[in-house]
Amino acid sequence: MAAYIVRRLLFMIPTLFGIMLVSFVVVQFAPGGPIERIIAQLSGADTGASSRIAGSSQGDFGSRNTQGASQIDAVSSKYRGAQGLDPEFIKALEKQYGFDKPPHERFFLMLKNFLTFDFGKSYFRDTSVLQLVKEKLPVSMSLGIWMTLLTYLISIPLGIRKAVADGSRFDMWSSAIIVVGYAVPGFLVAVFLIVLLAGGSYFDVFPLRGLTSDNWDSLPWWQKPLDYFWHLTLPIIAMMLGSFATMTLLTKNSFLDEIKKQYVLTARAKGCSSNRTLYGHIFRNAMLIVIAGFPSAFIHAFFSGAVLIETIFSLDGLGYLGFESVLNRDYPVVFATLYIFALIGLIVNLISDLTYTWVDPRIDFESREV
């Protein structure tokens, strides 16, 4: 097993390299960029959805560059909308953000820094990328961990119950509810919950924004967990419906496939009780496919699955940070979040494979090629 782990760890290197290379190449051909965005800000033409990012930081940038922008001269520029700006000012911007270097040099310099987790500073926020990630991480951790935990705790027992009672009235009614829940997008559920329970039009039971109340620090210790889960209730419900439905049906179908196999009939013929057959023989084999879906479900919940939910409930997490950074062409944040997501995804996939061997010791990865 040690040799397999080493091979997988070594395989992560070219995988990460390929992910970052493809992303970097795509960005080079994407229209716009940080310098174009700054030019649009200085000319008053930045009216996009992303123009609301940290208005104070924009004001700081504008004040720092007023002197450069005042050197107006009718000159041509390779940047759209830059006519009238001093070419020296444009060159200073390119040097400030590293665009005075050729693309291949910028790419390998980025990889070198990423190896030591040096992600640099955000283009449009006066802070380091690593500090930004640390600030947003608690929100994503809260959403991802609790969503994944509740999904598995509810879906696996329910899926087993549906498999045992396949074709019954309980199975049919629960399947209908699950399919409806899966078909409704999470953001629509979020809007419905806000209208119904967060003071939208009917009841004002749950808070609308944030992970904690404004008076969090002054609350007694026993009220802080209650306040925390009070804020998390609606976002978690809105997020977990789709994953809940998928995991429940996956568990049910996996158990149904195992129930029909010959070894189950043999166990029953030998006099094994239903519970012993179900949990002593079927469970270990049926859970393999459920475990196989854990990495993607975890990464989806932990990072990228909550962009709209974070936006609707004003939860400033990693998913929304990455999305906003793409809109604003904040490349250090974009590539840093991509690198972190990819690295954690590869590690979680390795953990998933190791969990296979824990659930079923008959599986041997040593004899397999990566």
Tab-separated table of C-alpha atoms in Angstrom:
chain	number	residue	atom	x	y	z
A	1	MET	CA	0.000	0.000	0.000
A	2	ALA	CA	2.904	2.366	0.708
A	3	ALA	CA	4.148	1.999	-2.879
A	4	TYR	CA	0.655	2.782	-4.207
A	5	ILE	CA	0.399	5.918	-2.034
A	6	VAL	CA	3.805	7.112	-3.251
A	7	ARG	CA	2.781	6.549	-6.891
A	8	ARG	CA	-0.427	8.473	-6.384
A	9	LEU	CA	1.383	11.365	-4.712
A	10	LEU	CA	3.884	11.514	-7.572
A	11	PHE	CA	1.031	11.374	-10.095
A	12	MET	CA	-0.431	14.523	-8.512
A	13	ILE	CA	2.508	16.573	-9.809
A	14	PRO	CA	1.785	16.231	-13.567
A	15	THR	CA	-1.954	16.416	-12.868
A	16	LEU	CA	-1.618	19.746	-11.070
A	17	PHE	CA	0.749	20.971	-13.765
A	18	GLY	CA	-1.759	20.105	-16.504
A	19	ILE	CA	-4.666	21.756	-14.681
A	20	MET	CA	-2.736	24.965	-14.112
A	21	LEU	CA	-1.314	24.986	-17.658
A	22	VAL	CA	-4.711	24.586	-19.333
A	23	SER	CA	-6.253	27.232	-17.080
A	24	PHE	CA	-3.387	29.647	-17.691
A	25	VAL	CA	-3.657	29.215	-21.478
A	26	VAL	CA	-7.416	29.753	-21.397
A	27	VAL	CA	-6.961	32.960	-19.397
A	28	GLN	CA	-4.504	34.293	-21.986
A	29	PHE	CA	-7.226	34.115	-24.663
A	30	ALA	CA	-10.030	35.413	-22.457
A	31	PRO	CA	-11.164	38.944	-23.310
A	32	GLY	CA	-10.384	41.683	-20.857
A	33	GLY	CA	-7.918	41.606	-18.015
A	34	PRO	CA	-6.907	43.473	-14.850
A	35	ILE	CA	-5.313	46.345	-16.753
A	36	GLU	CA	-8.370	46.741	-18.978
A	37	ARG	CA	-10.505	46.750	-15.842
A	38	ILE	CA	-8.389	49.481	-14.247
A	39	ILE	CA	-8.587	51.552	-17.427
A	40	ALA	CA	-12.372	51.138	-17.385
A	41	GLN	CA	-12.477	52.297	-13.773
A	42	LEU	CA	-10.390	55.381	-14.519
A	43	SER	CA	-12.529	56.239	-17.524
A	44	GLY	CA	-15.799	55.616	-15.657
A	45	ALA	CA	-16.833	52.814	-18.003
A	46	ASP	CA	-16.763	49.972	-15.473
A	47	THR	CA	-20.485	49.328	-15.155
A	48	GLY	CA	-20.433	45.540	-15.045
A	49	ALA	CA	-21.831	43.356	-12.299
A	50	SER	CA	-18.405	43.062	-10.753
A	51	SER	CA	-17.876	46.783	-10.397
A	52	ARG	CA	-19.234	46.683	-6.840
A	53	ILE	CA	-16.176	44.836	-5.523
A	54	ALA	CA	-14.779	46.597	-2.483
A	55	GLY	CA	-15.636	50.153	-3.393
A	56	SER	CA	-13.173	51.476	-0.863
A	57	SER	CA	-10.289	49.676	-2.521
A	58	GLN	CA	-11.288	51.144	-5.870
A	59	GLY	CA	-11.243	54.589	-4.335
A	60	ASP	CA	-7.785	53.964	-2.923
A	61	PHE	CA	-6.542	52.812	-6.303
A	62	GLY	CA	-8.063	55.811	-8.033
A	63	SER	CA	-6.423	58.216	-5.592
A	64	ARG	CA	-3.047	56.517	-6.066
A	65	ASN	CA	-3.248	56.842	-9.808
A	66	THR	CA	-4.841	60.266	-10.207
A	67	GLN	CA	-1.493	61.791	-11.013
A	68	GLY	CA	-0.798	59.165	-13.684
A	69	ALA	CA	-4.263	59.423	-15.172
A	70	SER	CA	-3.968	63.200	-15.393
A	71	GLN	CA	-1.126	62.874	-17.887
A	72	ILE	CA	-3.592	62.804	-20.722
A	73	ASP	CA	-2.315	62.723	-24.253
A	74	ALA	CA	-4.049	61.497	-27.396
A	75	VAL	CA	-1.998	58.379	-28.066
A	76	SER	CA	-2.820	54.944	-29.390
A	77	SER	CA	-2.664	51.893	-27.131
A	78	LYS	CA	-3.089	48.143	-27.437
A	79	TYR	CA	-5.669	48.339	-24.635
A	80	ARG	CA	-9.193	49.187	-25.641
A	81	GLY	CA	-10.324	52.437	-24.076
A	82	ALA	CA	-6.799	53.527	-23.114
A	83	GLN	CA	-6.626	56.409	-25.596
A	84	GLY	CA	-5.718	59.529	-23.710
A	85	LEU	CA	-3.686	57.756	-21.018
A	86	ASP	CA	0.046	58.252	-20.843
A	87	PRO	CA	1.883	55.219	-22.348
A	88	GLU	CA	4.330	55.372	-19.432
A	89	PHE	CA	1.415	54.982	-17.061
A	90	ILE	CA	0.251	51.894	-18.976
A	91	LYS	CA	3.768	50.429	-18.844
A	92	ALA	CA	3.913	51.071	-15.111
A	93	LEU	CA	0.660	49.134	-14.715
A	94	GLU	CA	2.033	46.234	-16.759
A	95	LYS	CA	5.156	46.121	-14.602
A	96	GLN	CA	3.152	46.367	-11.396
A	97	TYR	CA	1.041	43.322	-12.304
A	98	GLY	CA	3.806	41.371	-14.023
A	99	PHE	CA	2.496	41.679	-17.568
A	100	ASP	CA	5.792	43.085	-18.786
A	101	LYS	CA	7.101	39.486	-18.813
A	102	PRO	CA	6.280	36.923	-21.543
A	103	PRO	CA	3.492	34.426	-20.728
A	104	HIS	CA	5.736	31.365	-20.302
A	105	GLU	CA	7.936	33.217	-17.804
A	106	ARG	CA	4.892	34.337	-15.815
A	107	PHE	CA	3.530	30.770	-15.778
A	108	PHE	CA	6.684	29.129	-14.430
A	109	LEU	CA	7.180	31.927	-11.909
A	110	MET	CA	3.632	31.310	-10.685
A	111	LEU	CA	4.286	27.569	-10.328
A	112	LYS	CA	7.497	28.222	-8.422
A	113	ASN	CA	5.664	30.451	-5.950
A	114	PHE	CA	2.733	28.045	-5.627
A	115	LEU	CA	5.079	25.229	-4.560
A	116	THR	CA	5.728	27.202	-1.372
A	117	PHE	CA	2.082	28.357	-1.144
A	118	ASP	CA	3.107	31.906	-1.991
A	119	PHE	CA	0.031	33.118	-3.859
A	120	GLY	CA	0.947	36.792	-3.926
A	121	LYS	CA	-1.448	39.687	-3.390
A	122	SER	CA	-4.868	40.332	-4.831
A	123	TYR	CA	-4.946	42.854	-7.673
A	124	PHE	CA	-7.967	44.708	-6.320
A	125	ARG	CA	-7.873	44.036	-2.573
A	126	ASP	CA	-5.116	45.366	-0.385
A	127	THR	CA	-4.324	41.972	1.161
A	128	SER	CA	-2.570	38.717	0.346
A	129	VAL	CA	-4.421	35.910	-1.398
A	130	LEU	CA	-3.606	33.502	1.427
A	131	GLN	CA	-5.161	35.884	3.932
A	132	LEU	CA	-8.283	36.134	1.767
A	133	VAL	CA	-8.562	32.345	1.651
A	134	LYS	CA	-8.180	32.130	5.435
A	135	GLU	CA	-10.928	34.715	5.888
A	136	LYS	CA	-13.379	32.909	3.599
A	137	LEU	CA	-12.514	29.351	4.660
A	138	PRO	CA	-14.730	29.187	7.799
A	139	VAL	CA	-17.840	29.896	5.717
A	140	SER	CA	-17.083	27.161	3.179
A	141	MET	CA	-16.094	24.754	5.949
A	142	SER	CA	-19.377	25.371	7.745
A	143	LEU	CA	-21.491	24.824	4.650
A	144	GLY	CA	-19.513	21.902	3.252
A	145	ILE	CA	-18.949	19.860	6.393
A	146	TRP	CA	-22.460	20.122	7.785
A	147	MET	CA	-24.087	19.577	4.396
A	148	THR	CA	-22.000	16.459	3.710
A	149	LEU	CA	-22.502	15.100	7.225
A	150	LEU	CA	-26.279	15.578	7.217
A	151	THR	CA	-26.594	14.229	3.678
A	152	TYR	CA	-24.837	10.970	4.567
A	153	LEU	CA	-26.532	10.581	7.945
A	154	ILE	CA	-29.987	10.892	6.368
A	155	SER	CA	-29.496	9.447	2.879
A	156	ILE	CA	-27.771	6.168	3.748
A	157	PRO	CA	-30.350	4.921	6.302
A	158	LEU	CA	-33.188	6.130	4.066
A	159	GLY	CA	-31.674	4.443	0.999
A	160	ILE	CA	-31.297	1.169	2.887
A	161	ARG	CA	-34.898	1.383	4.107
A	162	LYS	CA	-36.120	2.021	0.576
A	163	ALA	CA	-34.119	-0.930	-0.768
A	164	VAL	CA	-35.532	-3.295	1.862
A	165	ALA	CA	-39.063	-2.015	1.226
A	166	ASP	CA	-38.668	-1.818	-2.563
A	167	GLY	CA	-42.030	-1.443	-4.299
A	168	SER	CA	-43.923	-0.613	-1.125
A	169	ARG	CA	-46.065	2.463	-0.621
A	170	PHE	CA	-43.330	4.019	1.505
A	171	ASP	CA	-40.820	3.506	-1.307
A	172	MET	CA	-43.051	5.063	-3.951
A	173	TRP	CA	-44.060	8.110	-1.919
A	174	SER	CA	-40.549	8.795	-0.694
A	175	SER	CA	-39.191	8.425	-4.249
A	176	ALA	CA	-41.718	10.954	-5.530
A	177	ILE	CA	-40.699	13.471	-2.850
A	178	ILE	CA	-36.993	12.851	-3.513
A	179	VAL	CA	-37.329	13.308	-7.281
A	180	VAL	CA	-39.246	16.566	-6.816
A	181	GLY	CA	-36.590	17.802	-4.396
A	182	TYR	CA	-33.858	16.911	-6.877
A	183	ALA	CA	-35.638	18.649	-9.764
A	184	VAL	CA	-35.998	21.986	-7.969
A	185	PRO	CA	-32.795	24.087	-8.163
A	186	GLY	CA	-31.194	24.946	-4.843
A	187	PHE	CA	-31.310	28.692	-5.446
A	188	LEU	CA	-35.086	28.552	-5.978
A	189	VAL	CA	-35.436	26.668	-2.705
A	190	ALA	CA	-33.296	29.356	-1.080
A	191	VAL	CA	-35.514	32.148	-2.395
A	192	PHE	CA	-38.641	30.250	-1.271
A	193	LEU	CA	-37.208	29.755	2.221
A	194	ILE	CA	-36.334	33.448	2.470
A	195	VAL	CA	-39.824	34.497	1.391
A	196	LEU	CA	-41.472	32.023	3.754
A	197	LEU	CA	-39.234	31.965	6.838
A	198	ALA	CA	-36.751	34.859	6.734
A	199	GLY	CA	-39.050	37.854	6.830
A	200	GLY	CA	-39.708	37.943	3.103
A	201	SER	CA	-43.522	37.940	3.168
A	202	TYR	CA	-44.725	35.573	5.875
A	203	PHE	CA	-42.669	34.494	8.886
A	204	ASP	CA	-39.531	36.065	10.311
A	205	VAL	CA	-38.021	33.013	11.996
A	206	PHE	CA	-34.483	32.759	10.602
A	207	PRO	CA	-31.817	35.405	9.879
A	208	LEU	CA	-31.142	36.463	6.309
A	209	ARG	CA	-27.377	36.998	6.268
A	210	GLY	CA	-24.103	35.951	7.820
A	211	LEU	CA	-22.972	33.008	9.939
A	212	THR	CA	-23.449	34.739	13.267
A	213	SER	CA	-25.382	37.627	14.757
A	214	ASP	CA	-23.907	41.096	15.210
A	215	ASN	CA	-23.830	40.588	18.995
A	216	TRP	CA	-21.986	37.254	18.732
A	217	ASP	CA	-19.120	38.318	20.990
A	218	SER	CA	-21.460	39.385	23.774
A	219	LEU	CA	-23.521	36.173	23.753
A	220	PRO	CA	-22.989	33.635	26.552
A	221	TRP	CA	-21.082	30.509	25.512
A	222	TRP	CA	-24.154	28.277	25.446
A	223	GLN	CA	-26.002	30.609	23.057
A	224	LYS	CA	-23.187	30.801	20.503
A	225	PRO	CA	-23.718	27.286	19.027
A	226	LEU	CA	-27.466	27.935	18.870
A	227	ASP	CA	-26.893	31.232	17.066
A	228	TYR	CA	-24.440	29.558	14.665
A	229	PHE	CA	-26.829	26.752	13.689
A	230	TRP	CA	-29.728	29.225	13.568
A	231	HIS	CA	-27.920	31.084	10.779
A	232	LEU	CA	-26.919	27.855	8.993
A	233	THR	CA	-30.352	26.222	8.879
A	234	LEU	CA	-31.758	27.762	5.694
A	235	PRO	CA	-28.525	27.658	3.598
A	236	ILE	CA	-27.945	23.998	4.510
A	237	ILE	CA	-31.513	23.018	3.616
A	238	ALA	CA	-31.261	24.816	0.274
A	239	MET	CA	-27.908	23.213	-0.535
A	240	MET	CA	-28.513	19.626	0.506
A	241	LEU	CA	-31.735	18.798	-1.393
A	242	GLY	CA	-29.979	17.821	-4.631
A	243	SER	CA	-27.183	15.882	-2.918
A	244	PHE	CA	-29.675	14.276	-0.553
A	245	ALA	CA	-31.734	12.919	-3.443
A	246	THR	CA	-28.711	11.660	-5.370
A	247	MET	CA	-27.160	9.898	-2.371
A	248	THR	CA	-30.450	8.289	-1.306
A	249	LEU	CA	-31.171	6.800	-4.740
A	250	LEU	CA	-27.542	5.758	-5.159
A	251	THR	CA	-27.643	3.904	-1.840
A	252	LYS	CA	-30.955	2.248	-2.653
A	253	ASN	CA	-29.868	1.038	-6.094
A	254	SER	CA	-26.550	-0.202	-4.766
A	255	PHE	CA	-28.254	-2.272	-2.071
A	256	LEU	CA	-30.837	-3.598	-4.537
A	257	ASP	CA	-28.053	-4.837	-6.831
A	258	GLU	CA	-26.398	-6.673	-3.948
A	259	ILE	CA	-29.636	-8.123	-2.560
A	260	LYS	CA	-30.228	-9.962	-5.859
A	261	LYS	CA	-26.818	-11.666	-5.888
A	262	GLN	CA	-26.228	-15.351	-5.188
A	263	TYR	CA	-24.238	-14.924	-1.970
A	264	VAL	CA	-27.255	-13.236	-0.345
A	265	LEU	CA	-29.503	-16.174	-1.213
A	266	THR	CA	-26.864	-18.517	0.154
A	267	ALA	CA	-26.622	-16.580	3.427
A	268	ARG	CA	-30.386	-16.680	3.833
A	269	ALA	CA	-30.485	-20.388	3.030
A	270	LYS	CA	-27.963	-20.984	5.829
A	271	GLY	CA	-30.357	-19.350	8.287
A	272	CYS	CA	-28.831	-15.892	8.651
A	273	SER	CA	-31.271	-13.338	10.002
A	274	SER	CA	-32.350	-10.429	7.837
A	275	ASN	CA	-30.305	-7.902	9.815
A	276	ARG	CA	-27.211	-10.118	9.810
A	277	THR	CA	-27.538	-10.657	6.056
A	278	LEU	CA	-28.122	-6.962	5.423
A	279	TYR	CA	-25.393	-5.515	7.623
A	280	GLY	CA	-22.989	-8.427	7.793
A	281	HIS	CA	-22.858	-9.310	4.083
A	282	ILE	CA	-24.641	-6.760	1.889
A	283	PHE	CA	-23.596	-3.526	3.609
A	284	ARG	CA	-19.850	-3.828	2.977
A	285	ASN	CA	-20.245	-4.506	-0.748
A	286	ALA	CA	-23.093	-2.067	-1.352
A	287	MET	CA	-21.292	0.814	0.364
A	288	LEU	CA	-18.364	0.702	-2.066
A	289	ILE	CA	-20.167	2.682	-4.749
A	290	VAL	CA	-21.398	5.165	-2.130
A	291	ILE	CA	-17.826	5.714	-0.964
A	292	ALA	CA	-16.729	6.158	-4.582
A	293	GLY	CA	-19.010	9.192	-4.864
A	294	PHE	CA	-17.700	10.789	-1.683
A	295	PRO	CA	-14.798	12.838	-3.154
A	296	SER	CA	-16.867	14.605	-5.787
A	297	ALA	CA	-19.724	15.168	-3.343
A	298	PHE	CA	-17.357	16.524	-0.710
A	299	ILE	CA	-15.513	18.871	-3.068
A	300	HIS	CA	-18.791	20.046	-4.602
A	301	ALA	CA	-20.244	20.818	-1.190
A	302	PHE	CA	-17.063	22.207	0.312
A	303	PHE	CA	-16.096	24.623	-2.429
A	304	SER	CA	-17.954	25.042	-5.678
A	305	GLY	CA	-21.522	24.010	-4.931
A	306	ALA	CA	-22.541	27.001	-2.887
A	307	VAL	CA	-21.839	30.045	-5.065
A	308	LEU	CA	-25.482	31.013	-5.503
A	309	ILE	CA	-26.396	30.009	-1.957
A	310	GLU	CA	-23.542	32.099	-0.558
A	311	THR	CA	-24.701	35.036	-2.667
A	312	ILE	CA	-28.365	34.747	-1.711
A	313	PHE	CA	-27.665	34.435	2.011
A	314	SER	CA	-24.749	36.934	1.985
A	315	LEU	CA	-22.231	34.286	3.015
A	316	ASP	CA	-18.798	35.345	1.818
A	317	GLY	CA	-17.093	31.971	1.274
A	318	LEU	CA	-14.480	30.470	-1.042
A	319	GLY	CA	-16.947	29.648	-3.799
A	320	TYR	CA	-18.151	33.213	-4.062
A	321	LEU	CA	-14.585	34.514	-3.735
A	322	GLY	CA	-13.503	32.461	-6.768
A	323	PHE	CA	-16.543	33.459	-8.798
A	324	GLU	CA	-16.112	37.157	-8.019
A	325	SER	CA	-12.400	36.940	-8.805
A	326	VAL	CA	-13.129	35.516	-12.247
A	327	LEU	CA	-15.525	38.378	-12.962
A	328	ASN	CA	-12.961	40.934	-11.819
A	329	ARG	CA	-9.989	39.264	-13.555
A	330	ASP	CA	-8.218	39.035	-10.199
A	331	TYR	CA	-5.820	36.407	-11.526
A	332	PRO	CA	-3.815	35.721	-8.322
A	333	VAL	CA	-7.032	34.818	-6.501
A	334	VAL	CA	-8.377	32.837	-9.490
A	335	PHE	CA	-5.279	30.674	-9.867
A	336	ALA	CA	-4.766	30.300	-6.114
A	337	THR	CA	-8.304	29.037	-5.504
A	338	LEU	CA	-8.032	26.738	-8.523
A	339	TYR	CA	-4.731	25.347	-7.231
A	340	ILE	CA	-6.158	24.791	-3.743
A	341	PHE	CA	-9.345	23.164	-5.080
A	342	ALA	CA	-7.375	20.843	-7.380
A	343	LEU	CA	-4.873	19.867	-4.700
A	344	ILE	CA	-7.536	19.087	-2.115
A	345	GLY	CA	-9.548	17.181	-4.728
A	346	LEU	CA	-6.579	14.951	-5.548
A	347	ILE	CA	-5.866	14.317	-1.866
A	348	VAL	CA	-9.503	13.478	-1.134
A	349	ASN	CA	-9.539	11.038	-4.066
A	350	LEU	CA	-6.524	9.285	-2.569
A	351	ILE	CA	-8.252	9.126	0.819
A	352	SER	CA	-11.299	7.652	-0.906
A	353	ASP	CA	-9.213	4.857	-2.440
A	354	LEU	CA	-7.676	4.099	0.944
A	355	THR	CA	-11.174	3.977	2.424
A	356	TYR	CA	-12.041	1.281	-0.135
A	357	THR	CA	-9.442	-1.001	1.447
A	358	TRP	CA	-10.802	-0.249	4.901
A	359	VAL	CA	-14.367	-1.142	3.891
A	360	ASP	CA	-13.306	-4.204	1.885
A	361	PRO	CA	-9.818	-5.587	2.687
A	362	ARG	CA	-10.041	-7.822	-0.404
A	363	ILE	CA	-9.329	-4.799	-2.587
A	364	ASP	CA	-5.616	-4.546	-3.350
A	365	PHE	CA	-4.311	-1.418	-5.025
A	366	GLU	CA	-0.725	-2.624	-4.932
A	367	SER	CA	-1.293	-4.820	-7.981
A	368	ARG	CA	-2.887	-1.983	-9.972
A	369	GLU	CA	-1.272	0.684	-12.085
A	370	VAL	CA	-2.168	4.296	-11.249
